[in-house]
Amino acid sequence: VQLQASGGGLVNTGGSLRLSCAASERTFNIYKMGWFRQAAGKERELVAAIRWNTGITEYAESVLGRFAISRDNAKNTAYLQMNNLNVDDTAIYYCAAARLGRDYSYWGQGTQVTVSS
């Protein structure tokens, strides 16, 4: 599976962005997709994840209520809607996919999100 992430950019505090992650093949082989981020000097962290078939979601506490992950089965694409962004959200965002019973093993190339104050 190849993943193509897009949608990053520069926004002001309080602004919004929507990230997209397009998968190269039909997603029936994918159990879950996640969005991770890595800020400069920090470890990579899971921001949000979605189980592809059920739509069950999970979020990091730091983004709860501000970010929303979703997927479009017909387009083989996952999205991350990010609202009320703040400077702490500045990072490179990566999407990743996992098959059932396995860790995230397919990764997109990353997209930069920069929030200015």
PDB file of C-alpha atoms in Angstrom, residues 5 8 13 22 32 34-35 38 41 45-46 48-50 60 62 67-71 74 85 89 96 99 101 109 111:
ATOM      1  CA  ALA A   5      -0.456  12.714   2.236  1.00  0.00           C
ATOM      2  CA  GLY A   8      -0.422  20.860   5.006  1.00  0.00           C
ATOM      3  CA  THR A  13      -3.532  30.449  15.397  1.00  0.00           C
ATOM      4  CA  ALA A  22      -4.910   8.676  -0.393  1.00  0.00           C
ATOM      5  CA  LYS A  32      -6.969   1.060  10.476  1.00  0.00           C
ATOM      6  CA  GLY A  34      -3.789   6.855  11.607  1.00  0.00           C
ATOM      7  CA  TRP A  35      -2.366  10.329  11.562  1.00  0.00           C
ATOM      8  CA  GLN A  38       6.445  14.801  14.836  1.00  0.00           C
ATOM      9  CA  GLY A  41      13.008  17.739  18.832  1.00  0.00           C
ATOM     10  CA  GLU A  45       2.965  10.752  18.420  1.00  0.00           C
ATOM     11  CA  LEU A  46      -0.342   9.329  17.306  1.00  0.00           C
ATOM     12  CA  ALA A  48      -5.899  10.220  15.556  1.00  0.00           C
ATOM     13  CA  ALA A  49      -6.834   6.855  14.137  1.00  0.00           C
ATOM     14  CA  ILE A  50      -9.827   5.273  12.498  1.00  0.00           C
ATOM     15  CA  ALA A  60      -4.823  12.040  21.439  1.00  0.00           C
ATOM     16  CA  SER A  62      -4.291  17.175  23.077  1.00  0.00           C
ATOM     17  CA  PHE A  67      -9.456  17.405  15.233  1.00  0.00           C
ATOM     18  CA  ALA A  68     -11.672  14.924  13.420  1.00  0.00           C
ATOM     19  CA  ILE A  69     -10.547  11.906  11.439  1.00  0.00           C
ATOM     20  CA  SER A  70     -12.771  10.434   8.750  1.00  0.00           C
ATOM     21  CA  ARG A  71     -12.556   8.225   5.695  1.00  0.00           C
ATOM     22  CA  ALA A  74     -15.034   5.110  -2.413  1.00  0.00           C
ATOM     23  CA  LEU A  85      -5.019  25.176  15.539  1.00  0.00           C
ATOM     24  CA  ASP A  89       0.216  21.696  16.548  1.00  0.00           C
ATOM     25  CA  ALA A  96      -0.059   5.444   8.186  1.00  0.00           C
ATOM     26  CA  ARG A  99      -3.467  -4.458   8.447  1.00  0.00           C
ATOM     27  CA  GLY A 101      -3.182  -7.709  13.802  1.00  0.00           C
ATOM     28  CA  GLN A 109       5.693  10.973   3.006  1.00  0.00           C
ATOM     29  CA  THR A 111       3.161  17.018   5.166  1.00  0.00           C
TER      30      THR A 111
END
